[in-house]
Each structure stands twice: as C-alpha cells, then as structure tokens.
PDB file of C-alpha atoms in Angstrom:
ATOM      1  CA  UNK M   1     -73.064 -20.272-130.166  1.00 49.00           C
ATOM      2  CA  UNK M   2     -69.597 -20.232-129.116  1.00 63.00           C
ATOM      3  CA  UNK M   3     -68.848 -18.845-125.471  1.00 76.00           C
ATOM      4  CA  UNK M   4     -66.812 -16.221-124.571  1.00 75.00           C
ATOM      5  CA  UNK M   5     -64.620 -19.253-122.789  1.00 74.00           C
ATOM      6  CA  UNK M   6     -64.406 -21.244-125.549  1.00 74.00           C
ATOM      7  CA  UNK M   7     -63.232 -17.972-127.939  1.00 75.00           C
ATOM      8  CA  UNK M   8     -60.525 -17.011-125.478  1.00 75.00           C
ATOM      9  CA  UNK M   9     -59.357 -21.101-125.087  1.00 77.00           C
ATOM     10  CA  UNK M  10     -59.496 -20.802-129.428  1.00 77.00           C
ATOM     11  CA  UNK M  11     -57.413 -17.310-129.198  1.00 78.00           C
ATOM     12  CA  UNK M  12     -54.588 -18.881-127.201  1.00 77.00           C
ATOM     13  CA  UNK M  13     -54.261 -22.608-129.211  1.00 79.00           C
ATOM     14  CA  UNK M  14     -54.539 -20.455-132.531  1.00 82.00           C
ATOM     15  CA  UNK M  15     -52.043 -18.097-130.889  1.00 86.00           C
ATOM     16  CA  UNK M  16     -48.202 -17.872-132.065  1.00 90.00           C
ATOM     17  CA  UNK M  17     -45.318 -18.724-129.266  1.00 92.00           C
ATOM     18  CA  UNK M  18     -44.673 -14.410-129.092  1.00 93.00           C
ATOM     19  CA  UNK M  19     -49.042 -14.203-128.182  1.00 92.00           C
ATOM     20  CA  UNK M  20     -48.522 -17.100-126.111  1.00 92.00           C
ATOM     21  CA  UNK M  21     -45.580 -15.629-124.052  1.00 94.00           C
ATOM     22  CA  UNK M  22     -47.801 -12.306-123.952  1.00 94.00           C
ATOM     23  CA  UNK M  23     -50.733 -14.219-122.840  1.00 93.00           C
ATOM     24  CA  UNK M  24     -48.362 -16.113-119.914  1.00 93.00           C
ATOM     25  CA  UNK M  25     -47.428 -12.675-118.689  1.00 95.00           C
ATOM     26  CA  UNK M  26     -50.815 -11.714-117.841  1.00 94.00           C
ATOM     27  CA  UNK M  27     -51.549 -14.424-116.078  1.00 94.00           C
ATOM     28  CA  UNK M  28     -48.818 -14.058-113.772  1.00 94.00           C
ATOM     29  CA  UNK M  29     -49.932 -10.486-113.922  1.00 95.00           C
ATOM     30  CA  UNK M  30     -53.203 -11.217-112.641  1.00 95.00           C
ATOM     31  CA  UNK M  31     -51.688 -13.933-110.028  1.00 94.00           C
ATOM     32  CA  UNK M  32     -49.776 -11.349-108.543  1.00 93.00           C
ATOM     33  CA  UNK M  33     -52.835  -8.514-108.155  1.00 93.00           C
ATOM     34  CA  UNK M  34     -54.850 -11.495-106.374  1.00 93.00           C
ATOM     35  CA  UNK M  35     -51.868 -12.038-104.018  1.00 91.00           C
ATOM     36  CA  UNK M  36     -51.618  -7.951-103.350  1.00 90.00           C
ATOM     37  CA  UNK M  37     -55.147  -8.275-102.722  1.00 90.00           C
ATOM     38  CA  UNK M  38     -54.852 -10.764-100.167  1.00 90.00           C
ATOM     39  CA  UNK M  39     -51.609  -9.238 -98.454  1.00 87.00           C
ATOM     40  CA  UNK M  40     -53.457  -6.121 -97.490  1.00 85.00           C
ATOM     41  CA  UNK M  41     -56.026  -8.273 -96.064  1.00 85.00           C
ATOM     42  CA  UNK M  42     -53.748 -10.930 -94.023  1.00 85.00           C
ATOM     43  CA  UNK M  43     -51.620  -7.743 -93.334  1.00 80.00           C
ATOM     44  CA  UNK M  44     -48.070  -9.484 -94.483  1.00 82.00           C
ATOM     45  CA  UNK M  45     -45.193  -6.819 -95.601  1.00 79.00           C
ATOM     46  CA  UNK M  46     -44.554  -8.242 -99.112  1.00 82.00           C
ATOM     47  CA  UNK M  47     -46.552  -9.864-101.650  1.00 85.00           C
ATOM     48  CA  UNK M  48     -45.731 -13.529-101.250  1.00 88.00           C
ATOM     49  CA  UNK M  49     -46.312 -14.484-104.654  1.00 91.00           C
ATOM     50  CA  UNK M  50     -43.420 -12.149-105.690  1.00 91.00           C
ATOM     51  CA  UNK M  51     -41.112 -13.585-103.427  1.00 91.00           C
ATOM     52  CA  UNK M  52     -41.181 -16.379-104.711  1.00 93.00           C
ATOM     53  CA  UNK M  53     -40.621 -15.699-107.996  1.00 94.00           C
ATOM     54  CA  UNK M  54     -38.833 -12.336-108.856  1.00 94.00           C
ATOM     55  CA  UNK M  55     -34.980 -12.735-108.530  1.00 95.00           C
ATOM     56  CA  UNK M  56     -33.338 -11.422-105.506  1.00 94.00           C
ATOM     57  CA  UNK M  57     -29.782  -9.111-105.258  1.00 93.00           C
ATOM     58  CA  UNK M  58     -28.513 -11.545-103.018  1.00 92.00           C
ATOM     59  CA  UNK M  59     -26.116 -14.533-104.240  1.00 92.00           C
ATOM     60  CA  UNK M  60     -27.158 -16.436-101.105  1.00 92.00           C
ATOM     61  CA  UNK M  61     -30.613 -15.760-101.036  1.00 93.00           C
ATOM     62  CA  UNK M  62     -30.528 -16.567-104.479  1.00 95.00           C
ATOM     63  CA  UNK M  63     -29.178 -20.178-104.059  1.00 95.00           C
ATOM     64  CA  UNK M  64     -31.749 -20.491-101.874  1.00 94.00           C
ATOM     65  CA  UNK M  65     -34.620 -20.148-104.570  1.00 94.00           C
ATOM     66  CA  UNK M  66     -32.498 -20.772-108.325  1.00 95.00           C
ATOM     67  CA  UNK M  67     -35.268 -20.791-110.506  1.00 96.00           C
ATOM     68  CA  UNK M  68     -35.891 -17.182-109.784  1.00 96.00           C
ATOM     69  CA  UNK M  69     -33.109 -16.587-112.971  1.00 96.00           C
ATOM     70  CA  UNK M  70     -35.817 -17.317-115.255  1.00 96.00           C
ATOM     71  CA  UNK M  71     -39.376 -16.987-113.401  1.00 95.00           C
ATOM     72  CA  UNK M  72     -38.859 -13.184-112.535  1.00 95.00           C
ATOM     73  CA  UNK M  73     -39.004 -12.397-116.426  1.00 94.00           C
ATOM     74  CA  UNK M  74     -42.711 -13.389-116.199  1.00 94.00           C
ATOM     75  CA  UNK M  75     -43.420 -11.044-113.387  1.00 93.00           C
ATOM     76  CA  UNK M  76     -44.215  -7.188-113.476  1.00 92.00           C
ATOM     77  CA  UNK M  77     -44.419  -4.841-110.807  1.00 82.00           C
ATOM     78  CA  UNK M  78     -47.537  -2.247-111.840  1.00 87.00           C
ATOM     79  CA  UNK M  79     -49.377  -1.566-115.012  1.00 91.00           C
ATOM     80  CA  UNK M  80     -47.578   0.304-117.432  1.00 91.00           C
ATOM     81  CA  UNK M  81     -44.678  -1.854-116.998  1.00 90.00           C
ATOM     82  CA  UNK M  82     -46.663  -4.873-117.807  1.00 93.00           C
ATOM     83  CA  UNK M  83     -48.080  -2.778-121.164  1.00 94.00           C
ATOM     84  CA  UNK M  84     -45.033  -1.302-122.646  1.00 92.00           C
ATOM     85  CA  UNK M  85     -43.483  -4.879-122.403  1.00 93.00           C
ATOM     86  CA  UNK M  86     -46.270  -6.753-123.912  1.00 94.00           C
ATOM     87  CA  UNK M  87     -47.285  -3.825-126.697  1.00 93.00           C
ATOM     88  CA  UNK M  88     -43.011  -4.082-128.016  1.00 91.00           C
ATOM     89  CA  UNK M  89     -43.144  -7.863-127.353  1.00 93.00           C
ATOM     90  CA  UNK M  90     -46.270  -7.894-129.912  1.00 94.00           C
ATOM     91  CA  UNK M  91     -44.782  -5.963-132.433  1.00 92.00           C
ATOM     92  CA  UNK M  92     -41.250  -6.721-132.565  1.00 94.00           C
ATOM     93  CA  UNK M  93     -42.245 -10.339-131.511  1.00 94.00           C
ATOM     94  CA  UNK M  94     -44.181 -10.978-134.534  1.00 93.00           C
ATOM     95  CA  UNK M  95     -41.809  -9.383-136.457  1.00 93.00           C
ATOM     96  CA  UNK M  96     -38.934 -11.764-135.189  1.00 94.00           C
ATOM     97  CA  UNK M  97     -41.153 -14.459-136.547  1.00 93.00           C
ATOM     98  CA  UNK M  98     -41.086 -13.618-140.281  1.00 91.00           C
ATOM     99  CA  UNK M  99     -37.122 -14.253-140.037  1.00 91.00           C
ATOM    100  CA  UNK M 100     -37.021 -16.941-137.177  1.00 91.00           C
ATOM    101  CA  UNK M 101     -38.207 -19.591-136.194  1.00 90.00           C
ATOM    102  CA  UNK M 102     -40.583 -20.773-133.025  1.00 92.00           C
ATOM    103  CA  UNK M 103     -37.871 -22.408-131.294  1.00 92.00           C
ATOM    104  CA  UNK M 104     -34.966 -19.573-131.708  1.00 93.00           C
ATOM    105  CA  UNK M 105     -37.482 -17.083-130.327  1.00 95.00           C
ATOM    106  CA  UNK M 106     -37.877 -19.426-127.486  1.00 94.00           C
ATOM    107  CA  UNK M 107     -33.744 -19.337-127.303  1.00 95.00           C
ATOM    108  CA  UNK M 108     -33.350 -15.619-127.625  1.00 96.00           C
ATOM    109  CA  UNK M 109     -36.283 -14.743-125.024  1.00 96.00           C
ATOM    110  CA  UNK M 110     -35.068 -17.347-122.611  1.00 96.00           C
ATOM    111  CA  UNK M 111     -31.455 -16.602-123.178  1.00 96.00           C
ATOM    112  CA  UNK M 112     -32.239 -12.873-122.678  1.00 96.00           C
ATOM    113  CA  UNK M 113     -33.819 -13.538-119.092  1.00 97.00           C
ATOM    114  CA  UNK M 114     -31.375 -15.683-117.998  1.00 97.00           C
ATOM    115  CA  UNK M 115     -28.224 -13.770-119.106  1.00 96.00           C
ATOM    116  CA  UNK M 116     -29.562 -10.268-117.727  1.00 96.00           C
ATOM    117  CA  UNK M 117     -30.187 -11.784-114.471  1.00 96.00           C
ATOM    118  CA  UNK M 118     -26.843 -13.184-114.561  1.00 96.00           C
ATOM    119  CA  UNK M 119     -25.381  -9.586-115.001  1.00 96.00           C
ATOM    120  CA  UNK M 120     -27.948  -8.243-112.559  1.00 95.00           C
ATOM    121  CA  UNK M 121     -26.710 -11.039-109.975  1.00 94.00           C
ATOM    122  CA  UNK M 122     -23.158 -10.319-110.813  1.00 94.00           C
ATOM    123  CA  UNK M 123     -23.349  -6.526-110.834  1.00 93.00           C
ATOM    124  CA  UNK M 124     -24.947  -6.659-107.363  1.00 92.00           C
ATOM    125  CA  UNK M 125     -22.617  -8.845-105.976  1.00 91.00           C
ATOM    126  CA  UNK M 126     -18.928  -7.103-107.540  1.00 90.00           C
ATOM    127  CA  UNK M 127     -19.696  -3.666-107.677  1.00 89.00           C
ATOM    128  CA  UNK M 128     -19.111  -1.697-103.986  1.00 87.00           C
ATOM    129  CA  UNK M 129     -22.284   1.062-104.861  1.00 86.00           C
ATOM    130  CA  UNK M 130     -24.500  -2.393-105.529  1.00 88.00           C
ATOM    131  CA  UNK M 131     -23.423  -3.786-103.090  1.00 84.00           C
ATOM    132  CA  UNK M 132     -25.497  -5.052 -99.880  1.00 79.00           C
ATOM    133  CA  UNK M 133     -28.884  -3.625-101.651  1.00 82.00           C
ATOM    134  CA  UNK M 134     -31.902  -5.506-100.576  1.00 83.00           C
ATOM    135  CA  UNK M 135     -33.487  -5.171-104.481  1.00 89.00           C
ATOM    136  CA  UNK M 136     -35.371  -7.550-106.334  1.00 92.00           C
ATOM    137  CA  UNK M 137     -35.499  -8.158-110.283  1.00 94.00           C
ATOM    138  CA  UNK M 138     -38.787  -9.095-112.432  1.00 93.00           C
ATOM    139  CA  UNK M 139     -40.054  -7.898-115.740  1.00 92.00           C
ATOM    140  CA  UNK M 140     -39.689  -9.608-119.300  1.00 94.00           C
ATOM    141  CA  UNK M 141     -37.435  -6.462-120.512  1.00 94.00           C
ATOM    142  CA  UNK M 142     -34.817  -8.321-120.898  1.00 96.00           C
ATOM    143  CA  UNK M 143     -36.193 -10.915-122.954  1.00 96.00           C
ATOM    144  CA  UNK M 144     -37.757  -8.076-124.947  1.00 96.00           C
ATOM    145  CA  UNK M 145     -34.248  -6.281-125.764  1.00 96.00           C
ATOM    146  CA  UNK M 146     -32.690 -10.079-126.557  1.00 97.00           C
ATOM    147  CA  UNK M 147     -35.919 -10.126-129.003  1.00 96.00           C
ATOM    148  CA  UNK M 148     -35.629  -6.421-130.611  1.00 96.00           C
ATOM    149  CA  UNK M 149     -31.385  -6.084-130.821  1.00 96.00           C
ATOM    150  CA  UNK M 150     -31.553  -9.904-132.390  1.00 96.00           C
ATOM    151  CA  UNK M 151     -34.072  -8.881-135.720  1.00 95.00           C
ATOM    152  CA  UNK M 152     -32.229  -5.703-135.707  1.00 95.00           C
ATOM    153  CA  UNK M 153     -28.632  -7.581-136.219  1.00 95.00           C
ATOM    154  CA  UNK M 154     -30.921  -9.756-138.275  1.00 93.00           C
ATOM    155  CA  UNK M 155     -32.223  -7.049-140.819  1.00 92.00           C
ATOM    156  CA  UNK M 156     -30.677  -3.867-139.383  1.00 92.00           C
ATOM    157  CA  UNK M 157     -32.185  -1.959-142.748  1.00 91.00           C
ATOM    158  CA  UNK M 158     -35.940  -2.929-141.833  1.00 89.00           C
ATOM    159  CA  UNK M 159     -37.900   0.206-141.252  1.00 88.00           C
ATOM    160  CA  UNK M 160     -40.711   0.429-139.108  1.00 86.00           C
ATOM    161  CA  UNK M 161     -43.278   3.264-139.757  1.00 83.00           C
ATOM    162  CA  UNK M 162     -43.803   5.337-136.561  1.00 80.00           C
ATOM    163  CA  UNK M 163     -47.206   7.290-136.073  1.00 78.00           C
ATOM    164  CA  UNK M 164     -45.778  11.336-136.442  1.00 77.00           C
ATOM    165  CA  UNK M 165     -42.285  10.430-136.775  1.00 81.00           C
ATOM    166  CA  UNK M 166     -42.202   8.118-140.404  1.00 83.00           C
ATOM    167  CA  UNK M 167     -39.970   5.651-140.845  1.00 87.00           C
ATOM    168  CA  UNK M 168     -37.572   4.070-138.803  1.00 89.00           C
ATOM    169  CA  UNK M 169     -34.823   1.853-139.017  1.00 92.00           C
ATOM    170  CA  UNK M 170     -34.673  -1.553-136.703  1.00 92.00           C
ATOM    171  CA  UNK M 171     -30.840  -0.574-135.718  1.00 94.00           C
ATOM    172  CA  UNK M 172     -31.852   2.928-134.820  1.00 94.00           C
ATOM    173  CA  UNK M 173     -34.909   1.611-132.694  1.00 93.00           C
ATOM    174  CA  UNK M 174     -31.958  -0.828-130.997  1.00 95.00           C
ATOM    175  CA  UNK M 175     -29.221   1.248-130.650  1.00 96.00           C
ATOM    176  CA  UNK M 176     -31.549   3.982-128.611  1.00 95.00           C
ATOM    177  CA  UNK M 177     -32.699   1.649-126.199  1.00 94.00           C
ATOM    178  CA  UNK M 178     -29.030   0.767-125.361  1.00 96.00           C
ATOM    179  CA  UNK M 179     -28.706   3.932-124.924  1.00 96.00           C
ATOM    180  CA  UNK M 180     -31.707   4.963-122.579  1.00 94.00           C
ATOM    181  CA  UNK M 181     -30.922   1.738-120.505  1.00 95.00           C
ATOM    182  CA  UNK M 182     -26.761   2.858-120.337  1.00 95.00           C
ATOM    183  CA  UNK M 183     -27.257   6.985-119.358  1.00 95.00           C
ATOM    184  CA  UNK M 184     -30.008   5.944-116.938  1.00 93.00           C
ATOM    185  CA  UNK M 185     -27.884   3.640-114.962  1.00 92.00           C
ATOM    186  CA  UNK M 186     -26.901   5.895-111.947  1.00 88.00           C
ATOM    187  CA  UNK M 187     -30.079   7.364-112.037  1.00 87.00           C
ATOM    188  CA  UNK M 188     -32.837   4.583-110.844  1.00 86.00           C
ATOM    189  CA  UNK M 189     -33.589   1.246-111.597  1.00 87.00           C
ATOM    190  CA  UNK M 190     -30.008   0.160-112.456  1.00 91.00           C
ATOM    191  CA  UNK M 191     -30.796  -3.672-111.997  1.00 91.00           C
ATOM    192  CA  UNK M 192     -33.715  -3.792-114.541  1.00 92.00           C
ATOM    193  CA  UNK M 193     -31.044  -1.584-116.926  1.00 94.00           C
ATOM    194  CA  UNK M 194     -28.001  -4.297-116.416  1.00 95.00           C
ATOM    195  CA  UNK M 195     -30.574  -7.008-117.441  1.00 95.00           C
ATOM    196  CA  UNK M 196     -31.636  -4.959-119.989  1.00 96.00           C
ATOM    197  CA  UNK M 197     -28.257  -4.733-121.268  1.00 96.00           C
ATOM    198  CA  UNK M 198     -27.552  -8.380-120.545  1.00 96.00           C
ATOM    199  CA  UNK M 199     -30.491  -9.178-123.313  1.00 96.00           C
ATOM    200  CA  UNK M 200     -28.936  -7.162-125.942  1.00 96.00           C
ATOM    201  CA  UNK M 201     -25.895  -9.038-125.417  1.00 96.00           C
ATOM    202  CA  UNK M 202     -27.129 -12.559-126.406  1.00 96.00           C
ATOM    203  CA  UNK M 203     -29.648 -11.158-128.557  1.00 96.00           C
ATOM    204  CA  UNK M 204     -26.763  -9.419-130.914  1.00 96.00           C
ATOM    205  CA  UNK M 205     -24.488 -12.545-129.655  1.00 95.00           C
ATOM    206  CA  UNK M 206     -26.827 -15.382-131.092  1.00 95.00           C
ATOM    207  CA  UNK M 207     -27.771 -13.497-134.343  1.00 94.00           C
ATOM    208  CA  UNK M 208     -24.148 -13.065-134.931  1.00 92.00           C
ATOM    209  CA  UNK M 209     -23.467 -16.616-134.673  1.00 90.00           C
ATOM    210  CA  UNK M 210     -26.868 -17.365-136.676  1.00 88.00           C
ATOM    211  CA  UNK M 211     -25.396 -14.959-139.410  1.00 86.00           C
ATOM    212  CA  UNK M 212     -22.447 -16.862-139.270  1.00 84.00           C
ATOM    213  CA  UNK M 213     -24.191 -20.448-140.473  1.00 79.00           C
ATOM    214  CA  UNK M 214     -24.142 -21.520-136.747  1.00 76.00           C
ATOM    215  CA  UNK M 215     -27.123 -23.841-136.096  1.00 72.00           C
ATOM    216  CA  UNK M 216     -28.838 -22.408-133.159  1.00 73.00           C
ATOM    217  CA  UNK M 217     -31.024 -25.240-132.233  1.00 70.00           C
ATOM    218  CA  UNK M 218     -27.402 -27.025-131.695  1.00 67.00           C
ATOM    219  CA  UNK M 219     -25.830 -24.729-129.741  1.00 62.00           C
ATOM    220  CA  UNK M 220     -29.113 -25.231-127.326  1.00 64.00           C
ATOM    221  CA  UNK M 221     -30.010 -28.764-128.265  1.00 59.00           C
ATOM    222  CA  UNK M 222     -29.518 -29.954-124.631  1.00 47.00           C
ATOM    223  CA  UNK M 223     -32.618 -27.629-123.506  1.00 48.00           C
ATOM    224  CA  UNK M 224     -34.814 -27.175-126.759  1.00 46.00           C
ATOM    225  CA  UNK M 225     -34.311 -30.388-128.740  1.00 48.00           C
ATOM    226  CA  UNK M 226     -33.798 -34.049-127.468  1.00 45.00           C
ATOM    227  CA  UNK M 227     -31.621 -36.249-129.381  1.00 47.00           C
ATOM    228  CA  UNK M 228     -32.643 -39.176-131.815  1.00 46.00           C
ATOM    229  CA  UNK M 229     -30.987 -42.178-131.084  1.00 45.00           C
ATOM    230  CA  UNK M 230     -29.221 -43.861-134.215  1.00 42.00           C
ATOM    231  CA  UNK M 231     -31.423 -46.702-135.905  1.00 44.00           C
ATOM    232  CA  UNK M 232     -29.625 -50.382-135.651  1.00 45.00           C
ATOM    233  CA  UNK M 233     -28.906 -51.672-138.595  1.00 48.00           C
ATOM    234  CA  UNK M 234     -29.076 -55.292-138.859  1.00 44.00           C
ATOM    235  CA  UNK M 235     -25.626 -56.988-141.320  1.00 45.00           C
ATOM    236  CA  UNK M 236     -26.292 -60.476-142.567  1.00 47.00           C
ATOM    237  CA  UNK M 237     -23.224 -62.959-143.222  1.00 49.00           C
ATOM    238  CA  UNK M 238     -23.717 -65.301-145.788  1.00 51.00           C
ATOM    239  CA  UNK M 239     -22.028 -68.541-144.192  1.00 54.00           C
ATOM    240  CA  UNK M 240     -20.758 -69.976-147.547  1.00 59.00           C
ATOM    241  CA  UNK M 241     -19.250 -67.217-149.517  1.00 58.00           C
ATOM    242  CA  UNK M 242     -18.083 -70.020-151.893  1.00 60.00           C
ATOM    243  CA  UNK M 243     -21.409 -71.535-152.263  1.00 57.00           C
ATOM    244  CA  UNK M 244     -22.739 -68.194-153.274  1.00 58.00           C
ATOM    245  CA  UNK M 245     -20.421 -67.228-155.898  1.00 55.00           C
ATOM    246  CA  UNK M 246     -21.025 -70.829-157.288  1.00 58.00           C
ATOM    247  CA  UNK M 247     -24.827 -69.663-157.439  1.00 64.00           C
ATOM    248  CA  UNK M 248     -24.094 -66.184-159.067  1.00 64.00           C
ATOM    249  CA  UNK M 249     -21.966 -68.167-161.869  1.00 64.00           C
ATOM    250  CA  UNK M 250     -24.965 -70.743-162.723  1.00 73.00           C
ATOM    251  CA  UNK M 251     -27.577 -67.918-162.370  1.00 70.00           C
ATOM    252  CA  UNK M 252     -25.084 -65.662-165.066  1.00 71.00           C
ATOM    253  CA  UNK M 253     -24.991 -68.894-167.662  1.00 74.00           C
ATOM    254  CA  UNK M 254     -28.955 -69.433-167.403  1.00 78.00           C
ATOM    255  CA  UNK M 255     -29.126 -65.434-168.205  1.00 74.00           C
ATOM    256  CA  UNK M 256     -26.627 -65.280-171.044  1.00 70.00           C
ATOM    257  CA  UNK M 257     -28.417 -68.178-172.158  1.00 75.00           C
ATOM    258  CA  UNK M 258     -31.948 -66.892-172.274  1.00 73.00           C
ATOM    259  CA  UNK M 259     -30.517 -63.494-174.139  1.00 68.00           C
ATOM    260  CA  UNK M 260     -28.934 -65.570-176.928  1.00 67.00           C
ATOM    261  CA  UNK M 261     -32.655 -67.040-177.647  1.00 70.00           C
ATOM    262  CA  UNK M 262     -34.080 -63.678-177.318  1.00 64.00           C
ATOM    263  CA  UNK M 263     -31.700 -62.261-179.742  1.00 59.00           C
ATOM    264  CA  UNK M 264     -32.308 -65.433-182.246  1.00 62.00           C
ATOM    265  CA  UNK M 265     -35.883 -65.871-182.014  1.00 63.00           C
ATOM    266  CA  UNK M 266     -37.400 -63.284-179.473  1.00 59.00           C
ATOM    267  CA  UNK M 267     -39.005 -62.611-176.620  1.00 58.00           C
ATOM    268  CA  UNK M 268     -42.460 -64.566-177.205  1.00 63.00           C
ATOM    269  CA  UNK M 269     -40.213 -67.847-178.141  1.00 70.00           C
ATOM    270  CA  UNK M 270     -39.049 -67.977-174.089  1.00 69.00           C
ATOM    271  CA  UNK M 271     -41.002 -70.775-171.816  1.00 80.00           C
ATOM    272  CA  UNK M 272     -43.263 -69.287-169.208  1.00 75.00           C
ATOM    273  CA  UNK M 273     -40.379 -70.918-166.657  1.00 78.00           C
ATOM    274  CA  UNK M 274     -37.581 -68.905-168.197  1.00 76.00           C
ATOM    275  CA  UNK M 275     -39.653 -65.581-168.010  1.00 69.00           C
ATOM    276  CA  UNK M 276     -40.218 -65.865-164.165  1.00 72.00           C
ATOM    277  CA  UNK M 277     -36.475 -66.220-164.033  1.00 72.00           C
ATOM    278  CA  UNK M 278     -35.582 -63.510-165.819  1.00 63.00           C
ATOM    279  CA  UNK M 279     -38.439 -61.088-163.450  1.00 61.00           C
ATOM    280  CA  UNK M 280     -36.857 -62.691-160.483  1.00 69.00           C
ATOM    281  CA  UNK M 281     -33.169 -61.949-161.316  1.00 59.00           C
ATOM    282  CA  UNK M 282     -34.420 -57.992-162.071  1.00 53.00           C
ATOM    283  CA  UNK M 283     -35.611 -57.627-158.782  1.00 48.00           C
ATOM    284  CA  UNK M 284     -32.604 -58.572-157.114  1.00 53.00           C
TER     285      UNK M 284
END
C-alpha cells in the first residue's frame, strides 16, 4: 500500500512544469513560516530567510545580494497572497500549456520576474516619491501577469467561463488586471504593481515576437538550451585520381559487356563470377 510520501513524491514527478512551479512556491512558503517561527523565538527584527531572498529597493543593497531579481518571485508575504497566485497560476498556467510549450513557459515566467524587478529596481531608484524607501519585493505576480497577458496575446478570443458572471474573454481578463495594477499605483503597494506591469510587458512582448515566427527558444538559447557542437566530417583524397578513372573505365567495359550477354542469351547464361560483379558494382 502506497504511503502518503510516496503519493505526494508520484504527484510532483507526474506533475507539469506550471504544478511544479506551484508546488516550489509552497515550499518556500513553508520555509519562510518556519523562519517567522523561529524569529519570534531568537527575538531578531526581520525574518532572515526573507532577507535573503526577496529583492530589496536599494541599487546598492541590491548588488550586494543579485540573485534576489529572480528568488523573490518564489517568496510570499501571508496567505492569501500565496493562494490567489497559485489558484491563477493553476488555471491560466495549464491553460498556457495547450498553446506552449514547457520551455517558453519557463521563458515567460522567468522573464516576467526578472523584468518586473528590473522596473521595480528602476522605479525606486529614478522616481523622487520612490525614492530612499526602505521596501522589499517578493511574490510570483509578476510571473503570473507575464503568464496570463502572453495566452491572452496568444488567443485573445478564448473565453473562460466564470462562476455567476458567464463567459469571459482572455483579453478582457488581461486588460483588467493592467488596469487594477495601473489606478492602484499611488495608492499602496506600488512596487508589487510596477513588477506587475513589468510581466505584462514581456509577456505581450515575447508572444508578439512568437506570433511573428520568432523562435523563442533562440532568442533565450544561452539560458534554456545549450548548443550542439557540429559533427566532423571526415573527406578522403584518393591519391591517384588517374589510377581511379583508369578503374571506372575497365569496371564500365566489364558492365557493358555482361549487359550485351544478358540481352543475347539472359540472365541465367552469366557465370556465378560475373553475377557477384554486377551485385558489387550496385552497391556502390
């Protein structure tokens, strides 16, 4: 009888790359809660496991810990935040799938996390009002938006059927996030709504350039694909061209030859030695 162990390790090797990214997330998820748990009791001020990974307003702090531009779209700060990701990542994720491949929903989720948190850096770092705030970025939102605006460039048309409000097109659904993450910019949270932003950006970007016969896995093969190296091919000289075409001639006669008897008298009237000739000139 299988264990409930060995049915969760089957769930996530039988799981597809968007299940696998949800099932990553709540890892981390559960990381961090184990790290809150032991802040309160070693009384430190911030949850060290955070640190680490979300990314940081500051350019300098930020040079100071670079992979933050991609590990703080793995991290969530409570509950809901963690379940409204993962429930649109599931839905729209799959989704994705049925028009993409593995490997550009690794590109556009990726792409989206590193791109928003390029905006967020930049944002914090030009604008005056963002200026000197000691914020922090995490949350896979980004990488959701690059996920959702990319199938809806994709198949704009596709409707999704919405308990108590019917169907609903994929550009609709798109176009009213944009807008929810653009009016509540002044209001709160304007770094996770620039990273939003900065995912629907290279999500429309890359579909656009999809749409346009661009190969994707190209564009990225540096990161995603490693290159094949050419096969050697080996060229053979033949040191006595002369001797050769001398060899072709005779070879030509003895053929010409053996037709004329064939023609005359027939196949059954040719030697067993003038057979074997003839099946090892074919082959050549």
């Amino acid at each position: 009888m299988n264990t409930i162990k060995d049915q969760i390790l089957y769930r996530i090797k039988s799981a597809n790359i968007a299940e696998q990214i949800i099932y990553a997330n709540i890892l981390l998820y559960i990381i961090t809660l184990l790290f809150k748990v032991l802040s309160s009791f070693m009384q430190w001020h911030d949850n060290l496991f955070v640190n680490w990974l979300s990314l940081p307003a500051d350019f300098n702090l930020f040079l100071t810990k670079p992979w933050t531009l991609i590990t703080y779209g793995f991290l969530h700060a409570d509950f809901l935040h963690i379940l409204f990701n993962l429930i649109f990542l599931f839905y729209i994720g799959n989704l994705f799938l049925d028009f993409f491949s593995k490997r550009d929903f690794l590109i556009y989720y990726v792409s989206g996390i590193a791109v928003g948190g390029i905006i967020y850096l930049a944002s914090y770092n030009f604008f005056p009002a963002l200026k000197g705030s000691n914020a922090v970025l995490l949350g896979a939102s980004a990488g959701v938006t690059a996920i959702l605006v990319g199938i809806a460039a994709k198949v704009p048309n596709y409707a999704i059927h919405l308990r108590f409000i019917g169907a609903v097109k994929l550009w609709h659904i798109a176009v009213a996030m944009i807008f929810i993450d653009i009016i509540q910019l002044p209001i709160n949270n304007t770094g996770g709504h620039l990273a939003h932003l900065g995912g629907a950006l290279i999500g429309f970007l890359l579909t656009n350039q999809a749409n346009k016969g661009k190969n994707l896995h190209q564009l990225f093969g540096s990161i995603f694909k490693s290159k094949k190296k050419e096969s050697l091919r080996t060229v053979y000289k033949n040191p006595n061209p002369q001797k050769r075409a001398k060899n072709n001639a005779n070879d030509q006669q003895k053929i010409d030859a053996i037709l004329d008897k064939i023609s005359k008298s027939g196949y059954e009237t040719l030697t067993q030695q003038e057979k074997d000739f003839l099946f090892k000139v074919g082959k050549k």
